[in-house]
XYZ file of C-alpha atoms in Angstrom:
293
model
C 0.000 0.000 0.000
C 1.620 3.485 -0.849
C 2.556 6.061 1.880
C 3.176 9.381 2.959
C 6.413 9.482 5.098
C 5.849 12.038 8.076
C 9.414 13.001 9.250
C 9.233 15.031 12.233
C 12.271 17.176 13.707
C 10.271 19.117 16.531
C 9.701 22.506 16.332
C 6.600 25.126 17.565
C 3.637 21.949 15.477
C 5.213 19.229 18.141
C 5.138 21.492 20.799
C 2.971 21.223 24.098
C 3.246 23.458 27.262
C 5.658 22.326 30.122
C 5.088 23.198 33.809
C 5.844 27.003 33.671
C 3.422 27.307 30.570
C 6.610 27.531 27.665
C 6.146 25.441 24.906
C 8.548 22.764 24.286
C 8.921 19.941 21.372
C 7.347 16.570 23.056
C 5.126 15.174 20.145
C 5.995 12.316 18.460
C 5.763 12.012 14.280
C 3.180 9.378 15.387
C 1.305 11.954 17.561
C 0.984 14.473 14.834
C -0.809 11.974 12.623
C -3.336 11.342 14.712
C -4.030 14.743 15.230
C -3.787 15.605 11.659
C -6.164 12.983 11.329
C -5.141 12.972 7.494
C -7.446 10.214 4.659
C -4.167 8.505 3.511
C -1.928 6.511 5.077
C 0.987 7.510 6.633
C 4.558 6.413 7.893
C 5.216 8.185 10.910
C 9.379 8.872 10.911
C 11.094 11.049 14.052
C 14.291 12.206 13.436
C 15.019 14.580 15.921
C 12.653 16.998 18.487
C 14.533 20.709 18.308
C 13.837 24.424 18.295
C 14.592 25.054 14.564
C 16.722 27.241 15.849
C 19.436 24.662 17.015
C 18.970 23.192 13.701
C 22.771 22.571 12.990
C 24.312 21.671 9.077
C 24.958 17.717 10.492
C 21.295 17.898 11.786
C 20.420 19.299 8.001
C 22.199 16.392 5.905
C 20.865 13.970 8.790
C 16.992 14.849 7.503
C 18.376 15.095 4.122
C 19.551 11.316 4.258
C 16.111 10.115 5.531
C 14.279 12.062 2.930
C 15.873 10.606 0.069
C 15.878 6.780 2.276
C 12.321 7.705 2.459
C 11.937 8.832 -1.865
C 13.547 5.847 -2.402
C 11.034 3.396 -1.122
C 8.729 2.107 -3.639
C 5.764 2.217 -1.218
C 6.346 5.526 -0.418
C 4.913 8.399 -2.568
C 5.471 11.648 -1.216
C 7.545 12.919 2.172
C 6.320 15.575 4.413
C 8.477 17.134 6.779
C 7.660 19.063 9.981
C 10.340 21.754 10.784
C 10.114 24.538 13.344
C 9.707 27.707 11.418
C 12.315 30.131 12.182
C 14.736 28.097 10.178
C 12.023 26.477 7.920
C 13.435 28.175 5.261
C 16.796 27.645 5.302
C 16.393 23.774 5.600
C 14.002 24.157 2.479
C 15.930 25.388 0.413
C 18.456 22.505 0.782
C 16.278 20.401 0.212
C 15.021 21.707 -2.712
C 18.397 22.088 -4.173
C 18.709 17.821 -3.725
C 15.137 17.457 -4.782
C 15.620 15.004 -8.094
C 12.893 12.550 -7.276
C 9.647 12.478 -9.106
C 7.552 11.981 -5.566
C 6.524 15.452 -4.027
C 8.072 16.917 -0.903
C 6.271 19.424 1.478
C 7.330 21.049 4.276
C 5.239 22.267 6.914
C 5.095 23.796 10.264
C 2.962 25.895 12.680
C 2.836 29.159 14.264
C 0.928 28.003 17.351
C -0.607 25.208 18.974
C -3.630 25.153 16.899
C -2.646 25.741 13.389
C -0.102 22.576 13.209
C -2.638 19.792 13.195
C -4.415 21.446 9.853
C -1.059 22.864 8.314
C 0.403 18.751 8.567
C -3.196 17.098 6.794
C -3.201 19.927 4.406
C 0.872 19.646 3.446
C -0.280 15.504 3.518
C -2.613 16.258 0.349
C -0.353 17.914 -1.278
C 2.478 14.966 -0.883
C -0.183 12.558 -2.230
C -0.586 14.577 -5.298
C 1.998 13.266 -7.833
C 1.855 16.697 -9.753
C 3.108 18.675 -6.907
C 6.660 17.268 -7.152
C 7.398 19.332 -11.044
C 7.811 22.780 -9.121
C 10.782 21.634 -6.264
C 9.737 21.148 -2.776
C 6.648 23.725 -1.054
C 6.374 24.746 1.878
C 2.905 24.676 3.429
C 2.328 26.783 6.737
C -0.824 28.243 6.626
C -0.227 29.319 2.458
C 1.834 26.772 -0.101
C 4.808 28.060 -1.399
C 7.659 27.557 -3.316
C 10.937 26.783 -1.057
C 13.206 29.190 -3.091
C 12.765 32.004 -2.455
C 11.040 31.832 0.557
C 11.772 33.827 3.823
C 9.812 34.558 7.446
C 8.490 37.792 7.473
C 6.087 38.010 10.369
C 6.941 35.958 13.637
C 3.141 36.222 15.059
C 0.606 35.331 11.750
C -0.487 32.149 11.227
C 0.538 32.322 7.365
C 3.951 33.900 7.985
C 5.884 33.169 4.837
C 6.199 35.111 1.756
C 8.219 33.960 -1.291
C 10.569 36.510 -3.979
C 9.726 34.586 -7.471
C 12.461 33.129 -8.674
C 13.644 30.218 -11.315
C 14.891 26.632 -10.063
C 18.039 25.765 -11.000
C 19.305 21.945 -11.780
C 19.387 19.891 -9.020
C 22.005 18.483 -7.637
C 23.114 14.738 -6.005
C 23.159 15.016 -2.069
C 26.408 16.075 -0.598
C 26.861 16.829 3.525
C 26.982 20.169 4.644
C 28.383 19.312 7.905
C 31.482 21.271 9.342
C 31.395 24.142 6.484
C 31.928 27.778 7.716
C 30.271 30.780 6.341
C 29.079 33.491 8.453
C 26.213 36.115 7.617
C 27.286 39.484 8.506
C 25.089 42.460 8.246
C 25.606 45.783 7.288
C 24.814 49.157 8.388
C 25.228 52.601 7.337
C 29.013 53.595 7.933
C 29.835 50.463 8.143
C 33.303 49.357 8.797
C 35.111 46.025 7.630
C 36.918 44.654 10.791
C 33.956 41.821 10.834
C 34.697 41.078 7.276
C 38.397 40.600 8.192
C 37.874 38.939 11.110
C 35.860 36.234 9.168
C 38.603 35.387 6.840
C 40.769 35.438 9.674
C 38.997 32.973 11.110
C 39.040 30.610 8.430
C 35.077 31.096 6.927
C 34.501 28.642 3.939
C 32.909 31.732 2.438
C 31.024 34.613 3.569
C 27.437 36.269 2.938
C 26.823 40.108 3.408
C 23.025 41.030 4.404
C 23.884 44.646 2.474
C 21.706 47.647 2.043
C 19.117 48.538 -0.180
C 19.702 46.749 -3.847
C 22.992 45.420 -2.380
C 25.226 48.414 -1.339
C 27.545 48.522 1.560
C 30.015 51.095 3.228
C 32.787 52.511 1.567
C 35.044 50.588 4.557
C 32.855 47.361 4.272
C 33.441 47.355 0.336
C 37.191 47.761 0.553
C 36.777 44.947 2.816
C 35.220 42.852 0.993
C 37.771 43.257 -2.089
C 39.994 42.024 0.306
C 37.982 39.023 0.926
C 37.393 38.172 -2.411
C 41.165 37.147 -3.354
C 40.548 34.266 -0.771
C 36.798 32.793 -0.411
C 33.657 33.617 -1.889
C 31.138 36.560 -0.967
C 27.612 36.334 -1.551
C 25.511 40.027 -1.314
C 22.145 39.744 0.040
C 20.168 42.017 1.424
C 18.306 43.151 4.589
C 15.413 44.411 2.310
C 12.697 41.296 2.421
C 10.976 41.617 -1.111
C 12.808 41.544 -4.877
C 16.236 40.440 -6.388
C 19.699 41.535 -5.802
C 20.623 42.693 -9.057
C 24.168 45.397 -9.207
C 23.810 48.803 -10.431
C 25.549 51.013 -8.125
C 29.369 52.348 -8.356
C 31.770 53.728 -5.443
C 33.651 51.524 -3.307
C 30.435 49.579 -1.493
C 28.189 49.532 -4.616
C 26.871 46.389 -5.929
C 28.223 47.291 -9.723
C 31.541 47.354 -8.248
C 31.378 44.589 -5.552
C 30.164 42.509 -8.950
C 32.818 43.513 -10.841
C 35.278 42.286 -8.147
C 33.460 38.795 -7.850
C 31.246 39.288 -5.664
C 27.950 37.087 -6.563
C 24.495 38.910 -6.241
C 21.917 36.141 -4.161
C 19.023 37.129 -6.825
C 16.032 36.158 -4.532
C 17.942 34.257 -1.927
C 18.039 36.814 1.776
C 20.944 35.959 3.961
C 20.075 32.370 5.540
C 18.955 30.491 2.371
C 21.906 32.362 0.542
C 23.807 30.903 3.057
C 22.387 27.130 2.773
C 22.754 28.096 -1.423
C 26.466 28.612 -1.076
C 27.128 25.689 1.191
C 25.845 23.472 -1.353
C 28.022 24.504 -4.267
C 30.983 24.609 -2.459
C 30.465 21.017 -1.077
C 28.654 20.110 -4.293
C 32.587 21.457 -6.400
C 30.056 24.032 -7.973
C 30.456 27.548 -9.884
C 28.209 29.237 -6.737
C 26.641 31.524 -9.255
C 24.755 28.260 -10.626
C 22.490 28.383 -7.672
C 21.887 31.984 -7.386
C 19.585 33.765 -9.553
């Protein structure tokens, strides 16, 4: 008989009150079935019970490695995956950029403890429906949306997510993400570059600037970053939630000449799936301006 598998990492939908009323991850991948109460059957699969916000690269390729175990059982025919949602999107968009089965894969959360039982049946459809797998992996917390793209921008409303629009690149096989360095580091008006510095000092695998406006930084930050550039990658985001990161402007921190020094723009990427993005390609021995824009 075919099956959703339901692999649960914890998060705010397994979440129940403790003795001083704060919520903490107890339920069971097998618990949030039976509250979904969902009209197909289901493979209940618990991988780990976390805040999202512990979520950890080794904990990322360990749900990545039951995922595709899961795609690659013949009984199965979709996965759904319930992930805390302040780093929802980040672990998304990984999967997304390993996503080369034909079987969907949703992921879904909650914002409270009411939402998650109808978020998990509803992101349970959409795993059962063999067309939802052409478009990459969604995301389904109280709206369904693509995983690229996607970022948090309200951390009260039960539909919290909004997505920029953006084309899927290629695929790629699995690698682990494990042990990889690269530190977001926003800027600010005046900006100086000692944090740049110090993260190349440090030994970051790469690095990824939340930037200003279109992607502009400080004349100080920009120098930095030059500096940067002749020995890991930078990735310019921005702290701006909605549109692409597309160069235009000159002077020192402008995107047009960060660009022209190698720095890559994230397109519709913001600073933690940027961050996931470049992980992959350097792990993955790719250009990292494949999985940008």
């Amino acid at each position: 008989m075919s099956t959703i598998a339901v692999i649960a990492t914890g998060g705010t939908i397994a979440c129940v009150p403790d003795d001083t009323g704060a919520l903490v991850p107890q339920l069971t991948a097998a618990d949030l079935i039976e509250r979904a109460a969902p009209g197909v059957p289901c493979r209940p699969v618990d991988v780990q019970s976390v805040d999202s916000s512990s979520m950890t690269l080794a904990d990322v390729d360990n749900l990545v490695a039951e995922v595709h175990a899961q795609l690659d059982d013949d009984s199965v025919t979709g996965v759904v995956v319930t992930h805390g949602t302040d780093s929802l999107a980040d672990t998304a968009l990984v999967l997304d950029l390993f996503h080369t089965s034909a079987k969907p894969v949703v992921v879904t959360g909650a914002m409270g403890t009411e939402d998650g039982a109808g978020n998990l049946r509803r992101a349970i459809e959409l795993a059962h429906d063999p067309d939802n797998s052409a478009g990459g992996v969604l995301v389904c917390v109280g709206d369904v949306l693509p995983a690229r793209g996607l970022f948090k921008r309200d951390t009260a409303e039960m539909s919290p997510f909004s997505a920029n629009p953006s084309s899927r690149p290629e695929p790629v096989a699995p690698v682990t993400l494990a042990g990889v360095h690269i530190p977001i580091i926003r800027a600010w008006p005046g900006a100086g570059g000692e944090l740049i510095d110090f993260a190349v000092r440090s030994g970051a695998d790469g690095i990824v600037v939340e930037a200003l406006g279109a992607g502009n930084v400080s004349d100080a930050m920009g120098t930095a970053i030059e500096a940067a550039l002749q020995t890991v990658p930078v990735v310019v985001t921005t702290s701006v939630p909605c549109g692409t990161v597309e160069f235009a402007y000159g002077g020192p921190g402008g995107g047009s000449t960060l660009g022209a020094l190698g720095a890559i723009p994230s397109g519709p990427l913001r600073a933690g799936q940027a961050r996931m993005a470049l992980a992959v390609a350097l792990r993955a021995g790719l250009d990292p301006k494949t999985v940008f824009g």
